CSV table of C-alpha atoms in Angstrom, one decimal:
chain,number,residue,atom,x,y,z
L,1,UNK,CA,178.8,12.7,134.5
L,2,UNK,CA,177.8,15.8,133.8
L,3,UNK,CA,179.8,17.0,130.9
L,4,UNK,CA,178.7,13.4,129.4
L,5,UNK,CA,175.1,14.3,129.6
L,6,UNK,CA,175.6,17.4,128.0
L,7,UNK,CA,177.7,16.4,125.1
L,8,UNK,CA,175.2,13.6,124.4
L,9,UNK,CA,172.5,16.1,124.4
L,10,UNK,CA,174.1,18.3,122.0
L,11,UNK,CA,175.1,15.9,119.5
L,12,UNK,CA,171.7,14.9,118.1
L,13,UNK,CA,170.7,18.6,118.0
L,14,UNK,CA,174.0,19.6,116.4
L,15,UNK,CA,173.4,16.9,113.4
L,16,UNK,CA,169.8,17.8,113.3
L,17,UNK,CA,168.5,20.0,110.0
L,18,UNK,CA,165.0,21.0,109.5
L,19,UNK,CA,165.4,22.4,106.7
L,20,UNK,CA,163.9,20.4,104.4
L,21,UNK,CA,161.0,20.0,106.3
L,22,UNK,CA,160.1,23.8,106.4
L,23,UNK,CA,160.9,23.4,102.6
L,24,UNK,CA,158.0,20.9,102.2
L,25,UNK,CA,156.1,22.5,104.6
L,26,UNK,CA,156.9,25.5,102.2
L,27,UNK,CA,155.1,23.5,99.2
L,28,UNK,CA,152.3,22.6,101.0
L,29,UNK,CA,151.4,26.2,101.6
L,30,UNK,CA,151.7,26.9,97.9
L,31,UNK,CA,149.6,24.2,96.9
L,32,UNK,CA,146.5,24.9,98.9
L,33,UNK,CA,147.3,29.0,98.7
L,34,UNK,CA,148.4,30.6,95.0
L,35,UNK,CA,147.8,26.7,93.7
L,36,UNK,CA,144.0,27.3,94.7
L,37,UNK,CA,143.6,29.1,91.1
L,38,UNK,CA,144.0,26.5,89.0
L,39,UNK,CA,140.0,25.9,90.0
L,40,UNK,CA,139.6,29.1,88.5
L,41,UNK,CA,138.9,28.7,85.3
L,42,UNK,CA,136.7,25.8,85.6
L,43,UNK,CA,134.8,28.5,87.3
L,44,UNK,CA,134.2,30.6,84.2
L,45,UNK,CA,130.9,28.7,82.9
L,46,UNK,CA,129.1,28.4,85.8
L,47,UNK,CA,130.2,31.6,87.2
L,48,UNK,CA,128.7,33.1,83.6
L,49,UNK,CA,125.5,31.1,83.9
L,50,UNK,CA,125.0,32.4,87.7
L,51,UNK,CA,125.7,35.9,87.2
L,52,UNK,CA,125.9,36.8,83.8
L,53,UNK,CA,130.2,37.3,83.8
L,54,UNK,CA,131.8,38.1,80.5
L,55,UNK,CA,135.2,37.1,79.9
L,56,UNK,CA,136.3,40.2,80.7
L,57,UNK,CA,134.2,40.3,83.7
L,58,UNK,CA,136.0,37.4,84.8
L,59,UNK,CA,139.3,38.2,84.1
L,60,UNK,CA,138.4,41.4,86.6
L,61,UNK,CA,138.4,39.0,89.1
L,62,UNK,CA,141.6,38.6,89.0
L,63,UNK,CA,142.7,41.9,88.9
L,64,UNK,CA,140.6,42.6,92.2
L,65,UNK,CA,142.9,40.0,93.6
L,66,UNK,CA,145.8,41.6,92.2
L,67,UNK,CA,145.0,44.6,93.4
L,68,UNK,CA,144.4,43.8,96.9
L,69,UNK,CA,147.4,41.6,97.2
L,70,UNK,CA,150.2,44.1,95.7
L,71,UNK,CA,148.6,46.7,97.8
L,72,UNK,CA,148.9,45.3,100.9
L,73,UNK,CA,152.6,43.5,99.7
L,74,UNK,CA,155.2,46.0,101.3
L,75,UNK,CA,153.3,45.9,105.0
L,76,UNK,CA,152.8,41.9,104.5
L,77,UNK,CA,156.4,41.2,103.4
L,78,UNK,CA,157.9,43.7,106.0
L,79,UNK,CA,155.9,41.8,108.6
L,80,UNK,CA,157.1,38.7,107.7
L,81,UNK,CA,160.6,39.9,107.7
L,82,UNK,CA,160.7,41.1,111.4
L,83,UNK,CA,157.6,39.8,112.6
L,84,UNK,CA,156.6,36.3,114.4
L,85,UNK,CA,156.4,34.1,111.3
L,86,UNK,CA,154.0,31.5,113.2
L,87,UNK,CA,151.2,33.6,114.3
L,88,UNK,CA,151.4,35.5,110.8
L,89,UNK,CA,150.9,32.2,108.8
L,90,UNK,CA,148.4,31.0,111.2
L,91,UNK,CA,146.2,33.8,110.8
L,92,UNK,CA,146.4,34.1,107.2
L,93,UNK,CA,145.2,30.7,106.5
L,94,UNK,CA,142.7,31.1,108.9
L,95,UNK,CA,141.4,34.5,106.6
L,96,UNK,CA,142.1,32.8,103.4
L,97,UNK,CA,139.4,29.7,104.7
L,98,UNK,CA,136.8,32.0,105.7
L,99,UNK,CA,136.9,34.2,102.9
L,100,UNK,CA,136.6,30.9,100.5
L,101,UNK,CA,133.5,29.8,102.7
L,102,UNK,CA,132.0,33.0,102.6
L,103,UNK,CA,132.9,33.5,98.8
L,104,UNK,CA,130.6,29.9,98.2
L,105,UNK,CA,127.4,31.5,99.9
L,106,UNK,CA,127.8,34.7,97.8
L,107,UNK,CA,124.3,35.7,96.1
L,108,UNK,CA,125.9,38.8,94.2
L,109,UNK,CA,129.1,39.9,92.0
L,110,UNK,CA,129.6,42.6,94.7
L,111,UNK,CA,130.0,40.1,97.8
L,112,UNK,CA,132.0,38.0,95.3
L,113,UNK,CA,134.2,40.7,95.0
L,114,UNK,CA,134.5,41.4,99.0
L,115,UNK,CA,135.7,38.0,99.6
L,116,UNK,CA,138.0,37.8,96.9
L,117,UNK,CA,139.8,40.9,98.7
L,118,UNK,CA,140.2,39.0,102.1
L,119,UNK,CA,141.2,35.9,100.1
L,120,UNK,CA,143.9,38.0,98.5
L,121,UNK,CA,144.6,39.1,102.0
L,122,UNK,CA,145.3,35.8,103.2
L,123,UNK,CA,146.8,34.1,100.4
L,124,UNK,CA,150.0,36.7,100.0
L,125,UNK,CA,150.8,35.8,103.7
L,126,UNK,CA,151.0,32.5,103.9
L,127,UNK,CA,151.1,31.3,100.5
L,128,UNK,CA,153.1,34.1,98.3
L,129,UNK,CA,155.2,35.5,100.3
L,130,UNK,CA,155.5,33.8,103.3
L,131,UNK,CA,157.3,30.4,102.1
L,132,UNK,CA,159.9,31.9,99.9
L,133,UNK,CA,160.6,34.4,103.0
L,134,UNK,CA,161.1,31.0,104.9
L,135,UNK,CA,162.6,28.6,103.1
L,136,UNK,CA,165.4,31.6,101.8
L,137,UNK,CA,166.7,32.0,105.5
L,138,UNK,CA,167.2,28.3,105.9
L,139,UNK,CA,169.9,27.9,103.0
L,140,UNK,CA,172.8,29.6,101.3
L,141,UNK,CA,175.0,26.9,99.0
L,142,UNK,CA,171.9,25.0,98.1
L,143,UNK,CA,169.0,27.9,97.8
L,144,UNK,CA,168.1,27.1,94.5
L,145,UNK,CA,167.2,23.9,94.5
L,146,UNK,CA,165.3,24.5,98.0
L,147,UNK,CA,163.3,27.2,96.5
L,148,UNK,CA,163.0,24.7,93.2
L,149,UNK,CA,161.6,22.4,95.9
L,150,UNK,CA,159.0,24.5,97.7
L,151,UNK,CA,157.6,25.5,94.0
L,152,UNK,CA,156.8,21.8,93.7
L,153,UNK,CA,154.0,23.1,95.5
L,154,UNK,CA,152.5,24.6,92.1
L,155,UNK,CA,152.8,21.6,90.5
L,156,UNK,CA,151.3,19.4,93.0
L,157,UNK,CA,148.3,22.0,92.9
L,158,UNK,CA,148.1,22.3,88.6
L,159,UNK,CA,147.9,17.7,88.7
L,160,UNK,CA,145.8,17.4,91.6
L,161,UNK,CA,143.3,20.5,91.6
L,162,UNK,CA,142.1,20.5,88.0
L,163,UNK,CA,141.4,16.4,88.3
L,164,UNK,CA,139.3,17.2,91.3
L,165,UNK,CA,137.4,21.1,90.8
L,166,UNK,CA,135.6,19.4,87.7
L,167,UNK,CA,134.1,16.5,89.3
L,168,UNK,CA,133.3,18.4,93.0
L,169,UNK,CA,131.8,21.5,90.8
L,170,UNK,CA,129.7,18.8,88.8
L,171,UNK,CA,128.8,17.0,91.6
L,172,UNK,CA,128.4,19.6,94.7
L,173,UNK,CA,128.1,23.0,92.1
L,174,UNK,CA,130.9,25.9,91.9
L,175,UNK,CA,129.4,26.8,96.3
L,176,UNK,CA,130.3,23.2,97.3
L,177,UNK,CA,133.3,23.2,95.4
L,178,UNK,CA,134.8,26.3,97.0
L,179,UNK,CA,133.0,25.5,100.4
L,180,UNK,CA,135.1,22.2,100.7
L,181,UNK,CA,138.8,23.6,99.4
L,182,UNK,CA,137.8,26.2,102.2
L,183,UNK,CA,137.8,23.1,104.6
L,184,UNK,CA,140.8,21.8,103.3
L,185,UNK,CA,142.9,25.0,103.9
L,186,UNK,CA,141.7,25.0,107.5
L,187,UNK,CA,142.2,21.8,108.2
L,188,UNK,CA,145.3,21.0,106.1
L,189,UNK,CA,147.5,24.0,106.7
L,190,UNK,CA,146.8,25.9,109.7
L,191,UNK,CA,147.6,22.3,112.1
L,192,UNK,CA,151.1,22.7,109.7
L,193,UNK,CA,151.9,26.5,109.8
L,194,UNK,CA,151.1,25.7,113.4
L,195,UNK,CA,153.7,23.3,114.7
L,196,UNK,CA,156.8,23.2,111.9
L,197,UNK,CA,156.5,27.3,110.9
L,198,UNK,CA,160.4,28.2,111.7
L,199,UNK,CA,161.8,31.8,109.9
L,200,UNK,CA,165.6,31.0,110.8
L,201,UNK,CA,167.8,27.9,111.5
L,202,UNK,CA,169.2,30.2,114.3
L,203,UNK,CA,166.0,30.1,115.9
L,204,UNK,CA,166.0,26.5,116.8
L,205,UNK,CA,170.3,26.2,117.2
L,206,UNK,CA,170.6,24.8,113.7
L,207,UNK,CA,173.0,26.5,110.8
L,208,UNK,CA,171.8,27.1,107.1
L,209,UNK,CA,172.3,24.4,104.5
L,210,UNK,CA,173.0,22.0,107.8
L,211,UNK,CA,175.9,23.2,108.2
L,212,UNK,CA,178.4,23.0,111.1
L,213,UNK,CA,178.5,25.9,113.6
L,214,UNK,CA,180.7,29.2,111.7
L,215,UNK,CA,184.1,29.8,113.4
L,216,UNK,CA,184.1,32.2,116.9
L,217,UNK,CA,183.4,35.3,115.2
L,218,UNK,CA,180.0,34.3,114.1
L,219,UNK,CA,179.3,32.2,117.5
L,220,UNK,CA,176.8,34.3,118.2
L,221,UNK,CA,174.4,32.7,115.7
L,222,UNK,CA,174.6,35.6,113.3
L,223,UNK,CA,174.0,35.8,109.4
L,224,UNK,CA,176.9,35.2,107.5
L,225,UNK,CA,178.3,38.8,106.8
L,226,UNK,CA,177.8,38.5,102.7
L,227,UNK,CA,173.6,38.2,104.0
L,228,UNK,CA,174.0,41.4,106.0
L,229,UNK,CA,170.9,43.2,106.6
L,230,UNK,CA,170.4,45.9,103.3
L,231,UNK,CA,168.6,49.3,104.2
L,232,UNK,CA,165.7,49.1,102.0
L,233,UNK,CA,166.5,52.8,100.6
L,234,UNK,CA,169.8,50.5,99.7
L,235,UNK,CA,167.9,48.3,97.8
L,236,UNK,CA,165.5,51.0,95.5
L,237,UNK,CA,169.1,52.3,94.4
L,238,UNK,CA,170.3,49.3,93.3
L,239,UNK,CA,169.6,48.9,89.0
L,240,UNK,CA,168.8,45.3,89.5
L,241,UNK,CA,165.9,45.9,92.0
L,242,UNK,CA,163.9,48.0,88.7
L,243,UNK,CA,165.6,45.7,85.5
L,244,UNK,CA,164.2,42.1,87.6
L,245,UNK,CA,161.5,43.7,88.3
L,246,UNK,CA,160.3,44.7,85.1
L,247,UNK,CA,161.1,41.6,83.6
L,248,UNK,CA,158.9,39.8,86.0
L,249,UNK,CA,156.0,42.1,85.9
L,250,UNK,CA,155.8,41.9,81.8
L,251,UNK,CA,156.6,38.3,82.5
L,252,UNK,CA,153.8,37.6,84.7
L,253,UNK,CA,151.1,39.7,83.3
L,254,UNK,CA,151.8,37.3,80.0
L,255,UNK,CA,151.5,34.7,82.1
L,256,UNK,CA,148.0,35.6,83.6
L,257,UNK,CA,146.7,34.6,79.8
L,258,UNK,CA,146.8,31.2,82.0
L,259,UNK,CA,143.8,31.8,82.9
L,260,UNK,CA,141.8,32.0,79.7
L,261,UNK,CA,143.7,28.8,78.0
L,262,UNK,CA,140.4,26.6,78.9
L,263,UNK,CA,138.2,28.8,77.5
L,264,UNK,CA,140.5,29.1,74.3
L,265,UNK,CA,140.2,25.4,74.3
L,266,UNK,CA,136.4,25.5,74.5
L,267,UNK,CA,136.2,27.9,71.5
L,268,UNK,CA,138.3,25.3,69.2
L,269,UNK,CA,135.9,22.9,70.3
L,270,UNK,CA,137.6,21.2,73.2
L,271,UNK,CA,135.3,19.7,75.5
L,272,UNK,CA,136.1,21.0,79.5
L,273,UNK,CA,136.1,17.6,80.3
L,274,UNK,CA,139.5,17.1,78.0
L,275,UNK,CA,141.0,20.4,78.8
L,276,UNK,CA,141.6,19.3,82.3
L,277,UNK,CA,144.1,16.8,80.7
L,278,UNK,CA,146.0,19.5,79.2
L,279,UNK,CA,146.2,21.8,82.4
L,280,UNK,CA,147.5,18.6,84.2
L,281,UNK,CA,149.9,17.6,81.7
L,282,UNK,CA,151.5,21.1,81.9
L,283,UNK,CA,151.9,20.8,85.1
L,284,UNK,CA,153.6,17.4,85.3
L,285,UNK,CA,155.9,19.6,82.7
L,286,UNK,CA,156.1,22.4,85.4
L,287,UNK,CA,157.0,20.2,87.8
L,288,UNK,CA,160.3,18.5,85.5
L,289,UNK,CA,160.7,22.4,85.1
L,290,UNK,CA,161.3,23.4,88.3
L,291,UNK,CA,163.3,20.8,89.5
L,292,UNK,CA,165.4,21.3,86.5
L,293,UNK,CA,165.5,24.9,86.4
L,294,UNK,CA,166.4,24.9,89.6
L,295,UNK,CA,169.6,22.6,89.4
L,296,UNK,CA,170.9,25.1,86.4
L,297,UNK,CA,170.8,28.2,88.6
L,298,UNK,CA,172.7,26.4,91.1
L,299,UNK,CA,175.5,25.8,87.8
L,300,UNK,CA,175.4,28.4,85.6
L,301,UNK,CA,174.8,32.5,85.6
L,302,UNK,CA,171.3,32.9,86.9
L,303,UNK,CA,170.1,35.8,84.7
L,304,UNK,CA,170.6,33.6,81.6
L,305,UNK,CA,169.0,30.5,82.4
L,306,UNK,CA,165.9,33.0,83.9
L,307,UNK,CA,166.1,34.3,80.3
L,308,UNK,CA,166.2,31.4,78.9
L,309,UNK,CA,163.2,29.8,80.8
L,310,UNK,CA,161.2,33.0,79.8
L,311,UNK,CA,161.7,33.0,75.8
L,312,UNK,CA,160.9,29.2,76.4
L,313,UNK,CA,156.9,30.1,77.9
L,314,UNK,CA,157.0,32.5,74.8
L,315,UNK,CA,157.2,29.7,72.0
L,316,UNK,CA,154.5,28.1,74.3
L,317,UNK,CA,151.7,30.8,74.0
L,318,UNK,CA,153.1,30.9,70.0
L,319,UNK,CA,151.9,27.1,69.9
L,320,UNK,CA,149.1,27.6,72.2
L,321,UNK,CA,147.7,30.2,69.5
L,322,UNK,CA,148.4,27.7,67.1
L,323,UNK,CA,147.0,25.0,68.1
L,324,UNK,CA,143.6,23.2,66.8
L,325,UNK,CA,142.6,20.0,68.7
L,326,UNK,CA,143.4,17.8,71.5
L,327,UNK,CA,146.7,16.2,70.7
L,328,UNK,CA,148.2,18.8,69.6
L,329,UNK,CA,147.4,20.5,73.0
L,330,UNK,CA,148.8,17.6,74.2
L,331,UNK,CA,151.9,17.6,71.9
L,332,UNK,CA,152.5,21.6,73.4
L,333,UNK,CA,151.8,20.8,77.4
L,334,UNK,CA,154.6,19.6,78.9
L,335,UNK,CA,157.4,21.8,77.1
L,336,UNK,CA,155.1,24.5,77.9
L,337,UNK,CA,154.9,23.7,81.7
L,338,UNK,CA,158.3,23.2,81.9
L,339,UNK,CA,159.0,27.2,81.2
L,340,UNK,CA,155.9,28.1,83.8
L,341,UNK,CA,157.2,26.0,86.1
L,342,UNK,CA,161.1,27.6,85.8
L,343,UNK,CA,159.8,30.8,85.7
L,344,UNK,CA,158.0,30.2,88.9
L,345,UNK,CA,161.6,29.4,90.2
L,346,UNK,CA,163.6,32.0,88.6
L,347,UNK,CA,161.8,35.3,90.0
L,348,UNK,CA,163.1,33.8,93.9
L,349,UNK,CA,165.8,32.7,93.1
L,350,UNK,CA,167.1,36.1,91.4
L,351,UNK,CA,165.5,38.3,94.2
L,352,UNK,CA,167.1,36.2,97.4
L,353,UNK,CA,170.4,36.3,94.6
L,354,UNK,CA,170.6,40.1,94.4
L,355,UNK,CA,168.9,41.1,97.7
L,356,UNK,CA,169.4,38.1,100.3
L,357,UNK,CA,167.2,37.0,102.7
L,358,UNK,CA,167.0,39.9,105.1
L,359,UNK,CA,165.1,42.1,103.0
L,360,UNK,CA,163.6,39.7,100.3
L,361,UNK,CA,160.1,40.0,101.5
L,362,UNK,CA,159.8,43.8,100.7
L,363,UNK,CA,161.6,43.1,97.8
L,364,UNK,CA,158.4,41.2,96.7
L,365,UNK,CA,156.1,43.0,98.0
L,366,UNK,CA,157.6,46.5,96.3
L,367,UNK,CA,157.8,44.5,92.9
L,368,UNK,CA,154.5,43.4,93.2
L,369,UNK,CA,153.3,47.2,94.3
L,370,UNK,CA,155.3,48.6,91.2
L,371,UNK,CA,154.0,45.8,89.6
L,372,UNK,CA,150.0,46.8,89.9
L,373,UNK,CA,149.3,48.9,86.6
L,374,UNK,CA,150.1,46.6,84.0
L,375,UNK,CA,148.9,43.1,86.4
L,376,UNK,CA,145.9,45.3,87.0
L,377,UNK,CA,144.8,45.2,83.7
L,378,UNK,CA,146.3,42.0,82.1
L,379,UNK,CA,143.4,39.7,82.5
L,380,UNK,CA,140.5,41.8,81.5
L,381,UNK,CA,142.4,43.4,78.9
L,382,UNK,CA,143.5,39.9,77.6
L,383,UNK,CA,139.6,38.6,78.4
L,384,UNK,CA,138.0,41.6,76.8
L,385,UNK,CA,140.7,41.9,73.6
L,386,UNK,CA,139.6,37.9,73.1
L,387,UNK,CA,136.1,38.2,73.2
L,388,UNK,CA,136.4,41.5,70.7
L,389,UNK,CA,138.7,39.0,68.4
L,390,UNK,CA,136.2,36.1,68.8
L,391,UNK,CA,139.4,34.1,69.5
L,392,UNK,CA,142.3,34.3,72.1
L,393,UNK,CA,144.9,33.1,69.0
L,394,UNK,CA,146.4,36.3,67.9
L,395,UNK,CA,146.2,38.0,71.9
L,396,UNK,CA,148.7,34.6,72.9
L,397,UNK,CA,151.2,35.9,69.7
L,398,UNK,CA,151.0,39.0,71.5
L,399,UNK,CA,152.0,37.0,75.0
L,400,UNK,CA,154.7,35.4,73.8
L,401,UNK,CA,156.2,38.6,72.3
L,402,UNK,CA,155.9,40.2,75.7
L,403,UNK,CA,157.8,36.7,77.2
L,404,UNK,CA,160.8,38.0,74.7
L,405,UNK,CA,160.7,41.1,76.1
L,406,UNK,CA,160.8,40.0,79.7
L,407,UNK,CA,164.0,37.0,78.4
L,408,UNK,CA,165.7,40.3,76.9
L,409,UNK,CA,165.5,42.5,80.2
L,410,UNK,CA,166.6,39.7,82.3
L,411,UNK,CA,169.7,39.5,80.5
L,412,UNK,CA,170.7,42.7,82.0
L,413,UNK,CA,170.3,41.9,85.3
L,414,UNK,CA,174.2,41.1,86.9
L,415,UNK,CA,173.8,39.1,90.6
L,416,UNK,CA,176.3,40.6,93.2
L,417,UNK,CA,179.5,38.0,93.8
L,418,UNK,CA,178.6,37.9,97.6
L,419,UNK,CA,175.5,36.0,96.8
L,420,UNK,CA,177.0,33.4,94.1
């Protein structure tokens, strides 16, 4: 009677995976963490009105979050790879809500500046770093189109946060606005992070990918040996830790020219009212994108469909620049969004590729610590270079030659066979 007992009991947890649900609660932490900026530049007006912000002041604000968050990258990402992954989370989101409540009572640039430090704090935990971290350690065979998955995230946040910052800001002003996203992270996430956080399948008796349990010699609920923990010192050796890297440093300080695209819009005459239309229908594109661009890495060689997705963002920004009115804004969106969204996809993908998971959250932090001088300076230098110009146009023709540069350096990067 006893053996029966015990067999019954194992069966259910032996055919039980998780996995998928730490990969939506992956996307859920994206979508109220890094997919918070999409409000951002509907903040630009009333954040100029308030305090007298230039673009290029603006665009600073950004590189204070930057800074703080690529700073602080290599201690957050080697916490999260040997630290307690709930309590981490937990108190990250618990940082990231106070600093957006205390960011909506600010009465100067300076305390503005404060809170965007502790938000930056709190968003690389649970929100950057800590989901890809996650979701990586819970599959091998089908890691792409998990970490295709958790991006979704992004594109939940760039349909549903544009549609709702413009009416709250007009409604409750730019303090309300950030005051209730600030409740929303608290009351959303941390009850989440909470109860389903889980770094490894082997923590609750599960396998990656849902797998049965490996033969004898890995009975002891081991890593695979091809995901063998790397010495860091390893990894800073290794040619495709500096050659992914800089592609997805130029790649993403092109990208941060994001931010100005509504007030490019506004200077063609483009109502912020219509613009939000835009924004969202990129992001339905980014959302097709990831999901797609995530079923090619899984198919073909993952530095060439990378490159691919990033010399596809760069004819974006040339129509972007281009572009004159509404529809063709329109016409633009959604092949556009589909490169943001594979890139978004592509930079995991290639580091848990090259690196695995036992190391891949100092692999992101150290890119985005190396990464600091040029993200530093993207967004003012794109914000001040606009407003010199009178018009962002010709600085997106120089975005999208950067994107090429970034397609031609990922080329070069070659993925170890032990991770294919």
């Amino acid at each position: 009677m006893e053996r029966s007992e015990l067999a019954c009991a194992a069966m259910p947890h032996a055919a039980r995976f998780d996995g998928w649900r730490i990969v939506a609660l992956g996307a859920a932490l994206i979508w109220l963490g890094p997919g918070l900026f999409e409000i951002y530049g509907f903040l630009a007006t009333p954040l100029g009105d308030e305090f007298g912000l230039s673009a290029e002041a603006f665009g600073l604000g950004i590189s204070i979050f930057i800074l703080a968050g690529s700073l602080s990258g290599p201690a957050i990402g080697a916490l999260l790879d040997r630290g307690p992954l709930r309590p981490v989370l937990v108190g990250a989101i618990v940082l990231a809500a106070g600093a957006l409540a205390a960011m909506s009572q600010a009465r100067s640039t300076l305390a503005l500046a404060g809170c965007a430090v502790l938000l930056a704090l709190g968003i690389t935990t649970y929100g950057q770093l800590g989901p890809q971290v996650m979701v990586v350690g819970w599959f091998e065979r089908q890691r792409s189109r998990a970490l295709a998955a958790t991006s979704l995230g992004t594109s939940a946040a760039g349909i549903t946060i544009p549609l709702i910052s413009q009416p709250l800001i007009a409604s409750l002003g730019w303090r309300g606005a950030l005051l209730s996203f600030a409740a929303a992270v608290l009351l959303v996430l941390a009850p989440a992070a909470a109860l389903f956080a889980v770094k490894r399948p082997r923590d609750v008796g599960q396998m990656p990918d849902g797998d049965p349990p490996a033969p004898a010699a890995n009975s002891s609920g081991d890593e695979p040996a091809r995901e063998a923990p790397s010495e860091i010192r390893d990894v800073l050796r290794d040619r495709n830790f500096w050659l992914l890297g800089a592609a997805l440093i130029v790649g993403t300080g092109a990208s941060l020219g994001g931010v100005f695209l509504v007030k490019h819009m506004e200077n063609v005459g483009i109502a912020a009212d219509q613009a939000r239309y835009v924004v969202s229908a990129m992001s339905v594109g980014a959302l097709i994108g990831r999901v797609c661009v995530g079923w090619l890495h899984d198919r073909f060689r993952k530095p060439f469909v990378a490159a691919a997705v990033f010399a596809l963002s760069g004819l974006g920004w040339v129509g972007a620049a281009e572009a004159r009115d509404l529809g063709t804004f329109l016409a633009i969106a959604l092949p556009a969004g589909f490169a943001g969204g594979g890139f978004g996809v592509s930079g995991p993908v290639l580091q848990a590729a090259c690196f695995g998971p036992s190391v891949l959250g100092r692999v992101m932090g150290l890119h985005g610590l190396f990464g600091l001088p040029v993200l530093l300076v993207a967004a003012p230098l794109i914000g001040r270079t606009g407003d010199q110009a009178g018009s962002f146009a010709p600085v997106f023709l120089i975005l999208a030659a950067l994107m090429g540069a970034a397609a031609a350096l990922m080329l070069l990067v070659q993925t170890p066979k032990r991770a294919a």
